[in-house]
Coordinates of C-alpha atoms and ligand atoms in Angstrom, one line a residue:
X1 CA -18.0 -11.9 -15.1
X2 CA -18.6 -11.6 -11.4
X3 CA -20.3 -9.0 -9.9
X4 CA -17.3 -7.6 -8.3
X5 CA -15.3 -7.7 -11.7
X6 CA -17.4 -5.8 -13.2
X7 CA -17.9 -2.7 -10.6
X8 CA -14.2 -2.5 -10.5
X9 CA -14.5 -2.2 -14.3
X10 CA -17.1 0.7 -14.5
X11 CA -14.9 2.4 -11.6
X12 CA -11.8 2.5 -14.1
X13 CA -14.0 3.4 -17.0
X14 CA -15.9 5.9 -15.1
X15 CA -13.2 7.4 -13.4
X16 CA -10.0 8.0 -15.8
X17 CA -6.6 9.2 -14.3
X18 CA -7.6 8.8 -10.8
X19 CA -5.0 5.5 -9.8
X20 CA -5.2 6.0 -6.4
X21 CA -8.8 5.5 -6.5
X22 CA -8.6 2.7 -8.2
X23 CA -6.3 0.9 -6.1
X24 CA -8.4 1.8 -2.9
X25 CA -11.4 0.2 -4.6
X26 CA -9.9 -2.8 -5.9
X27 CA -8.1 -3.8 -2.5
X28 CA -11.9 -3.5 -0.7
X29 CA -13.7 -5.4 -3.8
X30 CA -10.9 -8.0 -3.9
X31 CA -11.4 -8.8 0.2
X32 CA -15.5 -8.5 -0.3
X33 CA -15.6 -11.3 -2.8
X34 CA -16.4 -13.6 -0.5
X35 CA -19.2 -11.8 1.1
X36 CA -20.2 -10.7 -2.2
X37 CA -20.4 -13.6 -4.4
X38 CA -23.0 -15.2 -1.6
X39 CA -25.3 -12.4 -2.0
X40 CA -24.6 -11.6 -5.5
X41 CA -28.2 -11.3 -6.6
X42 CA -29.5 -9.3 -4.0
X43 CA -26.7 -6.9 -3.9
X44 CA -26.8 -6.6 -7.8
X45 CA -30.5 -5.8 -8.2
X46 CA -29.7 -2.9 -5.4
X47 CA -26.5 -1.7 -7.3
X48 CA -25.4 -1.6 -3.9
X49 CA -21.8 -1.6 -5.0
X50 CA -22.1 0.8 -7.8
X51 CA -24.0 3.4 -5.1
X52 CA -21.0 2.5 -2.7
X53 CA -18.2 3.6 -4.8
X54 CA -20.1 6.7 -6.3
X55 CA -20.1 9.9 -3.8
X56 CA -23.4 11.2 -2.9
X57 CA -21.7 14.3 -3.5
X58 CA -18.2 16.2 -4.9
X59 CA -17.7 19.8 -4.5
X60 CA -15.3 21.4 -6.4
X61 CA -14.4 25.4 -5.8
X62 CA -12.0 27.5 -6.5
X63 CA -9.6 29.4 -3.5
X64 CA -8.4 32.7 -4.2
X65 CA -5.8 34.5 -1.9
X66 CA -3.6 36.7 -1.7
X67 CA 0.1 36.2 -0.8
X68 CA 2.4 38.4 1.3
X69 CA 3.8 40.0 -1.9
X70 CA 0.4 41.3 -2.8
X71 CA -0.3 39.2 -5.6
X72 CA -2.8 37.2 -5.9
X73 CA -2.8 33.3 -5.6
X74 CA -5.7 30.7 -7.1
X75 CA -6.1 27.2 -5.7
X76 CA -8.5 24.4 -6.3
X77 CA -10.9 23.4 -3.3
X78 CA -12.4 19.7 -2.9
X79 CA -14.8 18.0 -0.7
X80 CA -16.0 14.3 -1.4
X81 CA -19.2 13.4 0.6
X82 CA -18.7 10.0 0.0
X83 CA -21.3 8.0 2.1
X84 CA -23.6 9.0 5.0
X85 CA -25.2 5.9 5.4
X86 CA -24.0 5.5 9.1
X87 CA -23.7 9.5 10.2
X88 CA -22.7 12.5 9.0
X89 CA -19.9 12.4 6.4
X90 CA -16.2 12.7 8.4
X91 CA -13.0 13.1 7.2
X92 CA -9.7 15.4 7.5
X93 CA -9.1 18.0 4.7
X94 CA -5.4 17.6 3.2
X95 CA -3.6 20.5 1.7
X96 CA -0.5 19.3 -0.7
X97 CA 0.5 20.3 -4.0
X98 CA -0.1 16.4 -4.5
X99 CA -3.6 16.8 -4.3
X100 CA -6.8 16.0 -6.7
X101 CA -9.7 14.7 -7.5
X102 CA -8.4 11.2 -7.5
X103 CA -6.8 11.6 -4.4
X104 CA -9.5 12.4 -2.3
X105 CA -11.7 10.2 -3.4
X106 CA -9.6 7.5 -2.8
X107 CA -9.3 9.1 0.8
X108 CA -13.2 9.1 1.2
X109 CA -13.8 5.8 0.1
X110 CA -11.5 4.3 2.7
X111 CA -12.7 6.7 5.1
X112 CA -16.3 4.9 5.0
X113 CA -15.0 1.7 6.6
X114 CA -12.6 3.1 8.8
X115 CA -15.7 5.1 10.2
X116 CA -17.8 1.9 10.5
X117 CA -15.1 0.0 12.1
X118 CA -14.7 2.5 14.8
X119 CA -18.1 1.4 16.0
X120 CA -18.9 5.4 16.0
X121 CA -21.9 6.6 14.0
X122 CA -20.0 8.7 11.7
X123 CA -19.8 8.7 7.6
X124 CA -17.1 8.7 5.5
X125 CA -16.0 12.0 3.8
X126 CA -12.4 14.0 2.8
X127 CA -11.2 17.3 1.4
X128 CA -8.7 19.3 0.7
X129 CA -6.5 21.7 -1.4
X130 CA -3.6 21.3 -3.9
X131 CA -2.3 24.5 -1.5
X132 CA 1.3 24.0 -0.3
X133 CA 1.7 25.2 3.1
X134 CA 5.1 24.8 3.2
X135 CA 7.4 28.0 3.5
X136 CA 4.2 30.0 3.8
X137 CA 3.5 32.7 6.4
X138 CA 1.1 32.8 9.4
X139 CA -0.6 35.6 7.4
X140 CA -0.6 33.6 3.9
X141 CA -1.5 30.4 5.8
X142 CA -4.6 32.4 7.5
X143 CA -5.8 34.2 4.2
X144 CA -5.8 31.3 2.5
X145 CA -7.9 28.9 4.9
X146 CA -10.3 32.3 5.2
X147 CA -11.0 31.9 1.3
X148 CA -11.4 28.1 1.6
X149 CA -13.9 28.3 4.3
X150 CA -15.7 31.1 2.7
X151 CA -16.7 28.4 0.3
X152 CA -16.9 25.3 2.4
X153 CA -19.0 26.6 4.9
X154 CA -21.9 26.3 2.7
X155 CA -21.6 22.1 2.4
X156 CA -20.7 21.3 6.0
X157 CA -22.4 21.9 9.5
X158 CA -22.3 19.8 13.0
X159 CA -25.0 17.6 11.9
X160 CA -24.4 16.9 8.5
X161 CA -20.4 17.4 7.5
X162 CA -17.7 17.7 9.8
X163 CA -13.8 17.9 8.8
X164 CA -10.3 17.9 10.2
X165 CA -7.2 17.6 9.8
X166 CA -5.1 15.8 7.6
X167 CA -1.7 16.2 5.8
X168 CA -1.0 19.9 6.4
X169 CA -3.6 20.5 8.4
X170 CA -3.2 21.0 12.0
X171 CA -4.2 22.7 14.8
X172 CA -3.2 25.9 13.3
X173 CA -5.4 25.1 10.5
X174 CA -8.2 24.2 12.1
X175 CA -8.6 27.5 14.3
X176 CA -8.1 29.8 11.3
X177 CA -10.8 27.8 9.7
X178 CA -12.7 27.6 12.5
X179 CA -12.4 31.2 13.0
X180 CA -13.8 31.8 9.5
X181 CA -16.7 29.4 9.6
X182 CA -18.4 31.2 13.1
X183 CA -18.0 34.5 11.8
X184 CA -19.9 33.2 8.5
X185 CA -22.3 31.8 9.9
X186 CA -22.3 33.3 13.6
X187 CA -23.2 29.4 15.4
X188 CA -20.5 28.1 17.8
X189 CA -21.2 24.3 16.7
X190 CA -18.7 21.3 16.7
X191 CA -18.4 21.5 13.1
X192 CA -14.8 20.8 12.8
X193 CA -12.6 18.3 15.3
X194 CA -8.6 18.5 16.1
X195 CA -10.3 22.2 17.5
X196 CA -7.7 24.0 20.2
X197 CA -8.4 22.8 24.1
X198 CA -9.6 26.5 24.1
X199 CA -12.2 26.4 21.9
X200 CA -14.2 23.3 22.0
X201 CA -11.5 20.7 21.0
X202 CA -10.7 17.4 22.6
X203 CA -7.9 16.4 24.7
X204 CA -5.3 13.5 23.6
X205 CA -7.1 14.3 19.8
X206 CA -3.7 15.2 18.8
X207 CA -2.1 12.4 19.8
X208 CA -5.0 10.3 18.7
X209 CA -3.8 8.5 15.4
X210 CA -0.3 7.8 16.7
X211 CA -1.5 6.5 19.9
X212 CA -4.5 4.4 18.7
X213 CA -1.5 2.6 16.4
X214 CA -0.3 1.2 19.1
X215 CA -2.7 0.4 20.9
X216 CA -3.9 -2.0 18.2
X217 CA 0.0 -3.0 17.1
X218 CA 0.4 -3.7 20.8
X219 CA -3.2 -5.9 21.0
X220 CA -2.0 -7.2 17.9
X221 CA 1.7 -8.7 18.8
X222 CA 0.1 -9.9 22.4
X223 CA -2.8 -12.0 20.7
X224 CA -0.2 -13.6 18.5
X225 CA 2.6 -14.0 21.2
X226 CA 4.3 -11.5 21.2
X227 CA 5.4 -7.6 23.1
X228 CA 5.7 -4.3 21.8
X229 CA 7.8 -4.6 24.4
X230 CA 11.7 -4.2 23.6
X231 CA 10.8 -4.5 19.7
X232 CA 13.0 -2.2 17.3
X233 CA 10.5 -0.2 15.4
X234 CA 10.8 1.8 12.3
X235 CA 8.5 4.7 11.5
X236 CA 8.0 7.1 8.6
X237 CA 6.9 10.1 8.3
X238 CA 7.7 13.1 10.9
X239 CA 4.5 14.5 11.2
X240 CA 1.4 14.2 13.9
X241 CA 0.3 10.5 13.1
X242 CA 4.6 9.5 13.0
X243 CA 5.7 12.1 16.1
X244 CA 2.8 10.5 18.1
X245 CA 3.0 6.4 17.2
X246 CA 6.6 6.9 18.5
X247 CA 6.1 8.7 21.5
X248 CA 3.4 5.6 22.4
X249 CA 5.9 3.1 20.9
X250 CA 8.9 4.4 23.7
X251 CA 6.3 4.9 26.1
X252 CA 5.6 1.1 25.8
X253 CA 9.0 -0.3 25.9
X254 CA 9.7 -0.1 22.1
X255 CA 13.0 1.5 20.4
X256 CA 12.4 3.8 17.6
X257 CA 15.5 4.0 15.2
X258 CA 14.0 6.0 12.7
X259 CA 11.5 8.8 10.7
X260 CA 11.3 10.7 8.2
X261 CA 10.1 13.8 5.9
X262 CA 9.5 14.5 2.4
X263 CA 13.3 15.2 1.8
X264 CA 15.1 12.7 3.7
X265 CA 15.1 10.1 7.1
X266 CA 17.0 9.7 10.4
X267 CA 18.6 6.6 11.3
X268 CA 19.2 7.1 15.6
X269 CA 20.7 4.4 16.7
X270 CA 20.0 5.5 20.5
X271 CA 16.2 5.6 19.7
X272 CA 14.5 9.1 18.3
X273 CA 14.4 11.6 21.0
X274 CA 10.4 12.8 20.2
X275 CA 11.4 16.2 22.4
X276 CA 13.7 17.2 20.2
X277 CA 11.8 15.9 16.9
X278 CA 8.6 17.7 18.2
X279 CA 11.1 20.9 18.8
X280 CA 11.8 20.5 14.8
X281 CA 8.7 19.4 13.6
X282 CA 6.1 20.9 15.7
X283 CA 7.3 24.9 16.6
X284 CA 10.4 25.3 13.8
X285 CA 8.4 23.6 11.1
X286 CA 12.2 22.7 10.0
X287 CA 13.8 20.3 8.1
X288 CA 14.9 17.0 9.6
X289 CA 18.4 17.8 8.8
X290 CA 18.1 20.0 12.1
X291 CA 17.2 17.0 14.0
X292 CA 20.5 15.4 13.1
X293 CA 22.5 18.3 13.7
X294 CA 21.2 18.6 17.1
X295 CA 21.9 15.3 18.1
X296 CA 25.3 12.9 17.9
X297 CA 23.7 8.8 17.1
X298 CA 21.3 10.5 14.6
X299 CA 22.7 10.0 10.6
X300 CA 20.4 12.2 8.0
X301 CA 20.3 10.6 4.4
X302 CA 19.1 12.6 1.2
X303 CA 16.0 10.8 0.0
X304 CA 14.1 7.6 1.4
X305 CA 15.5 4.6 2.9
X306 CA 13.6 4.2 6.2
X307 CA 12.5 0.3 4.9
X308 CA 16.4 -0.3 4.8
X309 CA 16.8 -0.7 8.4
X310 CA 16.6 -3.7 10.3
X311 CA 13.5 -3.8 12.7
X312 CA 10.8 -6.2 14.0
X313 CA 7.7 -4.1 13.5
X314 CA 7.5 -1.8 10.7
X315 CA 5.1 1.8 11.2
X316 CA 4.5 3.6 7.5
X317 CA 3.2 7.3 9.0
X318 CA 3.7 9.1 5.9
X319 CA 1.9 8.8 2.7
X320 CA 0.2 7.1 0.2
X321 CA 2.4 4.4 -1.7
X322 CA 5.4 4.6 0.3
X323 CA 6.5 1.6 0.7
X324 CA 6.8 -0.7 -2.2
X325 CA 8.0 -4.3 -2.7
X326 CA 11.4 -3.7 -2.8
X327 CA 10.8 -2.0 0.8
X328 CA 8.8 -5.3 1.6
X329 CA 11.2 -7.7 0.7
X330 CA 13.7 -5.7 2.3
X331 CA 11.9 -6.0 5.4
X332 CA 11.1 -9.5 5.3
X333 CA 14.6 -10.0 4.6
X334 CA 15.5 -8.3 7.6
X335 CA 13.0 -10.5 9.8
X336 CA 10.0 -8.2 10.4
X337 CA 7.2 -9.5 12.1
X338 CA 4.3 -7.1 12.1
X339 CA 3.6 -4.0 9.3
X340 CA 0.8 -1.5 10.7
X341 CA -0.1 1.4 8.3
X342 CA -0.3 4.6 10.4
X343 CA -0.7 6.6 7.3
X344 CA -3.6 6.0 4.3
X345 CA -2.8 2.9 1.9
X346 CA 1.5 3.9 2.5
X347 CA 1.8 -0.2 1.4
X348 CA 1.0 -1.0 -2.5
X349 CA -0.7 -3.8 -3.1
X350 CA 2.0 -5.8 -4.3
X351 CA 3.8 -5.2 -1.3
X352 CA 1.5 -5.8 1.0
X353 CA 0.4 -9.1 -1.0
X354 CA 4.3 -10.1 -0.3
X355 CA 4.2 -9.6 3.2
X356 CA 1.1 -11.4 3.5
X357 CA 2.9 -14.3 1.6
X358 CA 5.8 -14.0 3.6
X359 CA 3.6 -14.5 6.8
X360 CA 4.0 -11.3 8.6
X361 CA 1.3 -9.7 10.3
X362 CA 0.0 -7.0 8.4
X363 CA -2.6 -4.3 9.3
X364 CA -4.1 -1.6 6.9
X365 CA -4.9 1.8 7.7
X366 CA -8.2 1.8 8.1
X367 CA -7.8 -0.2 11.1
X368 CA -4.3 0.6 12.5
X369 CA -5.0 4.4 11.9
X370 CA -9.0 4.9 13.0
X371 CA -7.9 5.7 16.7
X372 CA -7.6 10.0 14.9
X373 CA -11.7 9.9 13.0
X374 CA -12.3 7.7 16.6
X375 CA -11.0 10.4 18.6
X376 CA -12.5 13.2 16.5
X377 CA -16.1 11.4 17.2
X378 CA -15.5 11.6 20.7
X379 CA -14.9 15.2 20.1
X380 CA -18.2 15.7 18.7
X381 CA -20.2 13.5 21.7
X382 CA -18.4 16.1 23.9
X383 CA -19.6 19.3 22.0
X384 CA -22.9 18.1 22.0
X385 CA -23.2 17.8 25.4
X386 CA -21.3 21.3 25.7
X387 CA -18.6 19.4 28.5
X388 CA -15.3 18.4 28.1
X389 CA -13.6 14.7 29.3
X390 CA -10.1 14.3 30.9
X391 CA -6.8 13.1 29.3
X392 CA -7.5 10.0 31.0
X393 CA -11.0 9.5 30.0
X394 CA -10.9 10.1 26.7
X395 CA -7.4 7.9 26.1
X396 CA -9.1 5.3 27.8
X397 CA -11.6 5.2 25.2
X398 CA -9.2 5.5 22.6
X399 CA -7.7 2.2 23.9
X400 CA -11.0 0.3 24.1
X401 CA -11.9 1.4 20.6
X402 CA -8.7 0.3 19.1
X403 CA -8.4 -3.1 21.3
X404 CA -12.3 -4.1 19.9
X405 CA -11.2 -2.8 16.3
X406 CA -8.3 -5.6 16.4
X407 CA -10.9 -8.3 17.6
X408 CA -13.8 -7.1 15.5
X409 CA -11.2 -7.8 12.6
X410 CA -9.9 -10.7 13.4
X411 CA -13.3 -12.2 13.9
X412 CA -14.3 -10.9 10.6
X413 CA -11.2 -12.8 9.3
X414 CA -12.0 -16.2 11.0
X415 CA -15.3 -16.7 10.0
X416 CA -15.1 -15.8 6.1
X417 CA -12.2 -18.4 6.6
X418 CA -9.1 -16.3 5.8
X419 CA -7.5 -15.8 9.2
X420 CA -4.3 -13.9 10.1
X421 CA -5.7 -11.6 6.6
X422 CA -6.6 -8.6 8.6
X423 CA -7.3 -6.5 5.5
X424 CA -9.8 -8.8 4.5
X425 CA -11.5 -8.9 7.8
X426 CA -11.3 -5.0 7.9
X427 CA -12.6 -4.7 4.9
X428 CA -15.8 -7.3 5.2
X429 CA -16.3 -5.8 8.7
X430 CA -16.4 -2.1 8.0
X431 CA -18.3 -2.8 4.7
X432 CA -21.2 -5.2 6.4
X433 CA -22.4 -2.5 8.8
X434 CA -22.7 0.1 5.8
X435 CA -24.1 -1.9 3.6
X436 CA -27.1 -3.3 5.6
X437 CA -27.8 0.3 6.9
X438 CA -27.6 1.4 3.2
X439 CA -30.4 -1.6 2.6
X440 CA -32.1 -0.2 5.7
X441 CA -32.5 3.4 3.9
X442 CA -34.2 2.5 0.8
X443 CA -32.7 3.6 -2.6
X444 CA -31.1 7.0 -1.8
Ligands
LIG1 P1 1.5 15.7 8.6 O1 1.3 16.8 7.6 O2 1.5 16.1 10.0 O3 2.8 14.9 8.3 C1 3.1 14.3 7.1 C2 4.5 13.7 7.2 O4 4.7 12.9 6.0 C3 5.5 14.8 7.1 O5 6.7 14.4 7.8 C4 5.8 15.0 5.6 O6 7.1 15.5 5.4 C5 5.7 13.6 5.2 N1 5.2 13.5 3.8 C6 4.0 14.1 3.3 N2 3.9 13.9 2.0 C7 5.0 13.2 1.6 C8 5.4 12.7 0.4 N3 4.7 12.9 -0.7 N4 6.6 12.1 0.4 C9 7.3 11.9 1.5 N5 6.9 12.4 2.7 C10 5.8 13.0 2.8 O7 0.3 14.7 8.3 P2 -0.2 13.5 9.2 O8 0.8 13.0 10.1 O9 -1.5 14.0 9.8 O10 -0.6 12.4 8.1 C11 0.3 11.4 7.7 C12 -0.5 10.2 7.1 O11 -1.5 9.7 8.1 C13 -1.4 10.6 5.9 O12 -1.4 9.5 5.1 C14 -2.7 10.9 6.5 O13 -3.8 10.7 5.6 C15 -2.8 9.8 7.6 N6 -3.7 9.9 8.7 C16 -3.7 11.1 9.4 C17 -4.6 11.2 10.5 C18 -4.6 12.3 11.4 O14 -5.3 12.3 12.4 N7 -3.8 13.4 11.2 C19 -5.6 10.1 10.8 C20 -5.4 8.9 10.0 C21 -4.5 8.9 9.0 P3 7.4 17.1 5.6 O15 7.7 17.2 7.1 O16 8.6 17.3 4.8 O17 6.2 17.8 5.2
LIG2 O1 -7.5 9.9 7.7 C1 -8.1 10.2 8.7 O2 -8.8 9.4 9.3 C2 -8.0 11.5 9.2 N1 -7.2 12.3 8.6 C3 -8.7 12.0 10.4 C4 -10.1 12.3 10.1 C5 -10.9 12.9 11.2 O3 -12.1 13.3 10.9 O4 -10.4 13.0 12.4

C-alpha cells in the first residue's frame, strides 16, 4: 500500500466519528501523492506525515456560565494546536452548537497550509465552543467568553498562540475576550487579531476574508481571460467573509443576486444592497427575512437554494459541506465558470471533483479565503512594532498577498503537471514549505 494510503488509514482508525477530518485529510493526501510518492522513503522513515496530521497539542475544557435567568449553563471549550513548524499556531475560534472535536481539527489541519501559503510565518491552529450565540444577550455573550478565556489564557500568548475570529465570533467577541485575557494576565500583548481599531486591532481586518476573495477570484478570471467585471455572482452565507466578498464583488463591477443564512436565501434580482444587509446582519443580528421585507426585487425562500440560480462565478461564504453535487451540477448546468470557496471546505469532494471534470475553475479555501489569517498576521507585525498602518496600506498588502497566492498555486500546479488543479497546487505548495521546515527542526 502506498505511503499515503496507509496515513489516511491510521487517520480513520485513529480518529473515529470525526468525518470532517477525514475528508480534510484525504483531499490534502490525495493532491500530495505526487510529491509524496517521489520521496516516499525519506518522508516514511521521518513519519513526516503521521506527525503532520497528529496535533502537537488538543486542549479540551469545560465553560461554565451563567445565563440571564440565573441558572447556570456548561459548555465544552476546544483548542487544536495543530502545527507550529512555521510560527506560532493561528487560527479563529468558532462558537456553534455544530461544534467538536472533529470539527476543529479538521479546521486546524487546513489552517497549516493556508498559513504557509500566505507566505507569513504563522502556524496552523483553531478553537472554539459548541456555545450558540444566537438569541443570547450582551450580558450572556460577555459571561460566557469571560469563562472561556479564564481557561484559554493559560495555552495561548503573542508569541506562541494567537486566535480570532471565526463563525460567531466577531468583533464583539474578541473584545470581551480580550478584555478577560489582560485582566488575567495584566500584559497588553497582540494575543488575539480581528481586535477593535481602539485597542490594538488592524484596519480593513474585517473586511479581510471577503476582500482577499476577490482579489484572488479577480487575478484568477484575468489570468485565464476573463473580468470580474460585469459577472453575475452568487454568494452564500450572510456573515463577515459573505457581507464583505460582495461588497468587493460590486465594488469591482460584479452583480451579486444572492446570500444567505442558516434559515433561508435571498434571490435580488437588482443586485444585494450590502447597506441594508450589513443593517440586518451586522447591528440587528436579524433574520434575512428582514432583508426582504425592506426591499421590493429581493424574494426570501425557506431553506437553501442559493446553487439554484443562474450565475458565472459561484462564492460558497458559509459553511462546511454546503454545496454538494447536485448544487455542482446545477451550476455547471447553468454555465458557471469559476467556484472560489470563501468559507472552509463549503464544496464536498464529489462536487468539487465534478466541477473539476466539468472544466470550471475551481479554487479551495485555503487559498481563496487566506486574505482573513493574512490580514490577522499583519495585525500582529503592527502590534509588535506598537504602530498602526492605513486602510490603504494594509489593503494593499492584502492584494499583493492574495495576487502571489494565485501564482504561487498555479505554479505549484504546472510543475507537478496537473495545471488548471488549483487544489492540487495549493495543497503541494502550502505543504512543501512545512514540511522541509519540519525536516529542518529535527524530530519534535
Ligand atoms: P459568521 O458567523 O460571520 O457568518 C456565518 C454565516 O453562515 C451566517 O450567515 C450564518 O447564518 C451562516 N451559517 C453558519 N452555519 C451555518 C449552517 N450550519 N448552515 C447554514 N448557514 C450557516 O462567520 P464567517 O463569515 O466569519 O465565516 C463563514 C465561513 O468562512 C466559515 O466557514 C469560516 O470558517 C470561514 N472563514 C472565516 C474567516 C474570517 O476571517 N471570519 C476567514 C476564513 C474563512 P446565520 O446568520 O443564520 O447565523
Ligand atoms: O479560517 C480562518 O482562516 C479564520 N477564521 C481566520 C483566522 C485568523 O487567525 O485570522
Amino acid at each position: 500500500m502506498s505511503y499515503v494510503d496507509e496515513v489516511y488509514n491510521y487517520v480513520v482508525e485513529k480518529n473515529p466519528a470525526q468525518p470532517e477530518f477525514h475528508q480534510a485529510v484525504k483531499e490534502v493526501l490525495d493532491s500530495l501523492r505526487v510529491v509524496i510518492d517521489a520521496n516516499e522513503e525519506e518522508y516514511r522513515k521521518d513519519a513526516l506525515l503521521e506527525r503532520l496530521v497528529t496535533p502537537e497539542r488538543q486542549i479540551l475544557f469545560r465553560v461554565p456560565w451563567v445565563d440571564d435567568k440565573g441558572q447556570v449553563q456548561v459548555n465544552n471549550g476546544f483548542r487544536v494546536q495543530f502545527n507550529s513548524a512555521i510560527g506560532p499556531y493561528k487560527g479563529g475560534l468558532r462558537f456553534h452548537p455544530s461544534v467538536n472535536l472533529g470539527i476543529i481539527k479538521f479546521l486546524g489541519f487546513e489552517q497549516i497550509f493556508k498559513n504557509s501559503l500566505t507566505g507569513l510565518p504563522i502556524g496552523g491552529g483553531k478553537g472554539g465552543s459548541d456555545f450558540d450565540p444566537k438569541g443570547k444577550s450582551d450580558r450572556e455573550i460577555m459571561a460566557f467568553c469571560q469563562s472561556f478565556m479564564t481557561e484559554l489564557f493559560r495555552h495561548i500568548g503573542a508569541d506562541t498562540d494567537v486566535p480570532a475570529g471565526d463563525i460567531g465570533v466577531g468583533g464583539r467577541e474578541i473584545g470581551y475576550m480580550y478584555g478577560q485575557y489582560k485582566r488575567i494576565r495584566d500584559t497588553y500583548e497582540g494575543v488575539l487579531t480581528g481586535k477593535g481599531l481602539t485597542y490594538g486591532g488592524s484596519l480593513a481586518r474585517t473586511q479581510a476574508t471577503g476582500y482577499g476573495l476577490l482579489y484572488l477570484t479577480a487575478e484568477l478570471l484575468k489570468c485565464n481571460g476573463s473580468d470580474i467585471k460585469g459577472k453575475t455572482v452568487c454568494v452564500s452565507g450572510a456573515g463577515n467573509v459573505a457581507i464583505y466578498a460582495i461588497e468587493k464583488a460590486q465594488q469591482l463591477g460584479a452583480k451579486v443576486v444572492t446570500c444567505s443564512d442558516s434559515t433561508g436565501w435571498i434571490y435580488d434580482s437588482e443586485g444585494i444592497d450590502v447597506a441594508l444587509l450589513k443593517e440586518v446582519k451586522e447591528v440587528k443580528r436579524a433574520r434575512l427575512t428582514e432583508y426582504a421585507a425592506a426591499r421590493k426585487s429581493a424574494e426570501y425562500h425557506e431553506g437553501r437554494g442559493v446553487w439554484s440560480i443562474k450565475c458565472d462565478v459561484a462564492l460558497p461564504c458559509a459553511t462546511q459541506n454546503e454545496l454538494h453535487l447536485e448544487d455542482a451540477k446545477q451550476l455547471v448546468a447553468n454555465g458557471v465558470q469559476a467556484v472560489c470557496e470563501g468559507a472552509n471546505m463549503p464544496t464536498t469532494i464529489e462536487a468539487t471533483e465534478y466541477l473539476q471534470e466539468n472544466k470550471v475553475m475551481f479554487v479551495g479555501g485555503k487559498a481563496a479565503n487566506a486574505g482573513g489569517v493574512a490580514t490577522s498576521a499583519l495585525e500582529m507585525s503592527q502590534n509588535s512594532e506598537r504602530l498602526h498602518w492605513t486602510f490603504e496600506e494594509v489593503d494593499a498588502k492584502l492584494q499583493q498577498i492574495m495576487v502571489n497566492i494565485y501564482h504561487n498555486i498555479d505554479d505549484a500546479a504546472k510543475k507537478y503537471g496537473m495545471e488548471g488543479n488549483y487544489v492540487a497546487g495549493a495543497n503541494i505548495a502550502g505543504f512543501l514549505k512545512v514540511a522541509e521546515a519540519m525536516k529542518a527542526q529535527g524530530i519534535v
